[in-house]
Amino acid sequence: EKEGKPNPRIGMFYDTSTLTFESPFNYQQGGKIDLKTEAGWKHFYATIRDFYSLVPHRFWALWEKKPLVWLYASEFASGHDSHVLGYAREHFAQEFGGAVPLFIAHSDWSQEAGADWIYQWGGAIKPTCLSINSVGPGFDNSAVHGLPRGSKVLREREDSRFYREAWEHALRSPAPITVVETWNELHEGTEICPTVEYGDEYLRITADYARAFKKGIAEPLPGPWRNAERASWTARNGPQGIEAVQ
C-alpha cells in the first residue's frame, strides 16, 4: 500500500479444528466446543471478532459489502444448531458498524445452520462446483511424518494438467467464486505459491484463469472437437429419448 501497488483483500478462513484442539476452554471441559449452547456461540463468535479486529477495514474481502467467513468442517464441534451463525451475524453487526458477515460453510454444516453458500473442501484432490467452486493443483502428503497407516493420499499434478482442467470446469460453472486449495500448505503438496520445484508456474496459471473467470470467458475444452463447427454421431437401436438440438 505504501508503494502504491495493488494489495490483496483479506477474508477469514475459520479453521474449525481450533474448536477441538486449541481452545483453552477444552482443556477444562475435556471435549469439543458445543455450538448448541450460548457459551459455544460466544466462543465461536469471539474468534471471528478477534480476526477482523486485527485487519483494517480497508483490507477486508467483501462480497456485496459483507466480510467473508469461510468455515471449515463442523465435525470439530460436538454439535451446532440454527442459532450459532445468527448469533455471530447479530453481534458482528453491533461491533462493526452494521456489517454482516457472509458465511461460506463446508458441506457438512447442516442446512438449518443457515450458511449463505456451501462448498466442499478437497478441491486439490477432486474439484467440485457447488455454491462455490473448489479447485487445486494436486495433493501429496507422503512427506508428513507420523501419519496413521493408510492415510497417505497422492493426487498427481500431471504437469499442471489436473489444475488447468479443474479451472476449465470452474469457468463453466455459475458459481460466483472459485477458491484455490491452497496457497502454501506445502506439507500436503497443494501449494500454488512460488517454490524451488515449480517456480512461479502455478501463480501464472492461476492469474490467467482468474482473469478469465472474472471476465466470464470460457474457452472451448481441449479435445478432438475443440475447433469443429459441427459434429455428428450415429446412434444404434434408436434414439431412446435423445432429441436433436440446433
XYZ file of C-alpha atoms in Angstrom:
246
model
C 0.000 0.000 0.000
C 2.826 2.422 0.847
C 4.364 1.734 -2.565
C 1.073 2.424 -4.299
C 0.753 -1.150 -5.540
C -2.463 -3.206 -5.586
C -2.843 -5.309 -2.457
C -4.975 -8.373 -1.762
C -8.137 -8.206 0.289
C -8.295 -10.434 3.359
C -11.149 -12.730 4.315
C -11.277 -15.182 7.188
C -10.733 -18.902 6.885
C -12.131 -20.238 10.151
C -10.093 -23.343 10.892
C -12.715 -25.075 12.999
C -10.205 -27.628 14.236
C -9.486 -24.955 16.881
C -12.853 -25.869 18.394
C -11.271 -29.150 19.430
C -7.517 -28.824 19.624
C -6.542 -25.302 20.610
C -9.347 -23.859 22.697
C -8.366 -23.180 26.330
C -11.981 -23.972 27.211
C -11.491 -27.538 26.015
C -8.708 -28.203 28.481
C -11.267 -27.700 31.239
C -14.169 -29.431 29.533
C -12.157 -32.309 28.131
C -14.072 -32.293 24.832
C -15.262 -30.327 21.867
C -16.969 -26.950 21.977
C -20.766 -27.311 21.890
C -22.180 -24.855 19.362
C -25.707 -25.554 20.569
C -25.113 -23.523 23.730
C -24.740 -19.801 24.365
C -21.230 -20.395 25.680
C -20.388 -22.112 22.394
C -21.922 -19.312 20.319
C -19.857 -16.749 22.239
C -16.659 -18.712 21.729
C -17.380 -19.191 18.020
C -18.115 -15.502 17.510
C -15.105 -14.343 19.544
C -12.751 -15.956 17.031
C -14.409 -14.073 14.158
C -14.443 -10.815 16.098
C -10.794 -11.099 17.066
C -9.729 -11.831 13.484
C -11.498 -8.862 11.927
C -10.398 -6.612 14.785
C -6.819 -7.157 13.594
C -7.499 -6.405 9.909
C -8.028 -2.742 8.920
C -11.450 -2.347 7.313
C -9.976 -1.113 4.019
C -8.316 -4.504 3.566
C -11.437 -6.620 4.214
C -12.509 -9.010 1.475
C -16.160 -8.131 0.878
C -18.937 -9.674 -1.171
C -21.799 -7.224 -1.592
C -20.360 -5.282 1.367
C -20.249 -8.401 3.549
C -16.932 -9.647 5.024
C -16.202 -13.263 4.152
C -16.039 -16.004 6.787
C -15.046 -19.368 5.331
C -15.987 -22.254 7.627
C -14.062 -25.499 7.682
C -15.752 -28.759 8.739
C -18.344 -28.743 11.532
C -17.161 -32.092 12.911
C -14.703 -30.393 15.266
C -17.588 -29.095 17.379
C -19.704 -31.501 19.382
C -22.753 -30.146 17.553
C -24.305 -26.981 16.161
C -27.779 -25.525 15.714
C -29.677 -22.847 13.845
C -28.558 -20.080 16.216
C -24.765 -20.131 16.016
C -24.375 -18.206 12.749
C -27.255 -15.887 13.565
C -25.611 -15.044 16.881
C -22.374 -14.220 15.073
C -24.144 -12.071 12.472
C -26.037 -10.109 15.116
C -23.060 -9.402 17.355
C -20.706 -8.672 14.460
C -23.127 -6.021 13.205
C -23.273 -4.481 16.670
C -19.491 -4.251 16.966
C -18.551 -3.427 13.368
C -20.883 -0.638 12.320
C -23.709 -2.742 10.940
C -21.582 -5.030 8.741
C -22.938 -8.572 8.497
C -20.557 -11.446 7.641
C -21.226 -13.756 4.734
C -20.728 -17.387 5.756
C -19.414 -19.944 3.288
C -19.673 -23.309 5.012
C -18.243 -26.735 4.343
C -20.917 -29.112 3.121
C -21.127 -30.994 6.423
C -22.721 -27.990 8.163
C -26.457 -28.612 8.432
C -28.911 -26.663 6.328
C -30.508 -25.268 9.483
C -27.227 -23.556 10.352
C -28.141 -21.011 7.687
C -24.875 -20.501 5.809
C -25.066 -18.230 2.779
C -23.145 -20.589 0.484
C -21.846 -24.152 0.588
C -18.543 -25.539 -0.652
C -16.684 -28.857 -0.456
C -13.154 -28.966 0.914
C -10.812 -31.210 -1.056
C -10.642 -29.418 -4.413
C -6.942 -30.250 -4.636
C -7.932 -33.933 -4.857
C -11.324 -33.728 -6.546
C -12.564 -30.356 -7.855
C -16.173 -29.532 -7.009
C -18.741 -26.989 -8.173
C -21.402 -26.312 -5.522
C -22.414 -22.797 -4.435
C -18.667 -22.179 -4.694
C -16.078 -23.784 -6.985
C -13.169 -25.564 -5.282
C -10.040 -26.279 -7.332
C -6.456 -27.233 -6.559
C -3.229 -28.388 -8.243
C -2.957 -31.863 -6.709
C -2.226 -33.454 -3.339
C 0.703 -35.320 -1.801
C 1.063 -35.732 1.954
C 3.594 -38.563 1.720
C 6.291 -36.425 3.391
C 4.205 -35.801 6.518
C 5.752 -37.577 9.486
C 3.622 -39.720 11.761
C 0.537 -40.191 9.618
C -1.532 -43.264 10.522
C -1.093 -46.236 8.216
C -3.238 -45.919 5.105
C -3.847 -42.177 5.452
C -1.361 -41.022 2.855
C -3.000 -39.529 -0.231
C -1.491 -38.819 -3.644
C -3.148 -36.898 -6.473
C -0.555 -36.257 -9.202
C -0.332 -32.778 -10.692
C 0.175 -34.214 -14.184
C 2.437 -31.320 -15.215
C -0.339 -28.827 -14.272
C -2.960 -30.555 -16.449
C -5.072 -31.528 -13.449
C -5.165 -27.914 -12.239
C -5.920 -26.495 -15.670
C -8.798 -28.909 -16.231
C -10.265 -28.035 -12.827
C -10.217 -24.364 -13.784
C -11.806 -25.152 -17.163
C -14.786 -26.666 -15.355
C -14.919 -23.712 -12.960
C -15.131 -21.334 -15.920
C -18.336 -23.095 -16.976
C -19.908 -23.087 -13.534
C -22.497 -20.470 -12.492
C -20.830 -20.210 -9.061
C -19.753 -16.621 -8.297
C -16.480 -17.537 -6.552
C -13.688 -20.037 -7.139
C -11.467 -20.966 -4.196
C -7.990 -22.395 -4.685
C -6.657 -25.047 -2.315
C -4.120 -23.901 -1.271
C -1.651 -21.036 -1.225
C 1.097 -22.648 0.870
C 0.121 -25.921 2.554
C 3.439 -27.373 1.487
C 3.144 -30.397 3.767
C 0.158 -31.625 1.721
C 1.595 -30.660 -1.651
C -1.347 -28.409 -2.547
C 0.586 -25.138 -2.802
C 0.446 -22.692 -5.697
C 2.932 -20.262 -4.115
C 6.396 -19.973 -5.702
C 8.627 -22.943 -4.878
C 12.011 -24.317 -5.867
C 10.240 -27.235 -7.539
C 7.751 -25.319 -9.706
C 8.989 -21.732 -9.685
C 6.078 -19.356 -10.300
C 4.332 -21.653 -12.799
C 1.185 -22.079 -10.715
C 0.955 -18.375 -9.962
C 0.952 -17.653 -13.682
C -1.647 -20.334 -14.386
C -3.839 -19.027 -11.572
C -3.544 -15.440 -12.808
C -4.574 -16.423 -16.342
C -7.619 -18.394 -15.241
C -8.619 -15.891 -12.547
C -8.721 -13.134 -15.161
C -10.824 -15.318 -17.447
C -13.166 -16.229 -14.566
C -13.726 -12.584 -13.651
C -14.446 -11.698 -17.280
C -16.766 -14.671 -17.779
C -14.591 -16.149 -20.520
C -14.714 -19.899 -21.117
C -12.547 -21.257 -23.897
C -13.588 -24.479 -25.667
C -12.425 -27.532 -23.754
C -9.387 -29.302 -25.222
C -10.060 -32.369 -27.325
C -10.520 -33.582 -30.902
C -13.619 -31.390 -31.430
C -12.149 -28.182 -29.998
C -12.290 -26.118 -33.227
C -15.001 -28.072 -35.044
C -18.031 -26.091 -36.281
C -20.238 -29.185 -36.145
C -20.103 -32.829 -35.129
C -22.230 -35.867 -35.990
C -22.970 -39.009 -34.068
C -24.721 -42.196 -35.133
C -26.854 -43.924 -32.522
C -27.737 -47.586 -32.590
C -31.032 -49.161 -31.561
C -32.964 -45.900 -31.913
C -32.613 -42.547 -30.161
C -34.250 -43.725 -26.893
C -35.139 -40.298 -25.608
C -32.380 -38.315 -27.299
C -33.625 -35.210 -29.088
C -31.826 -33.251 -31.782
C -30.982 -29.647 -30.902
C -29.739 -26.778 -33.046
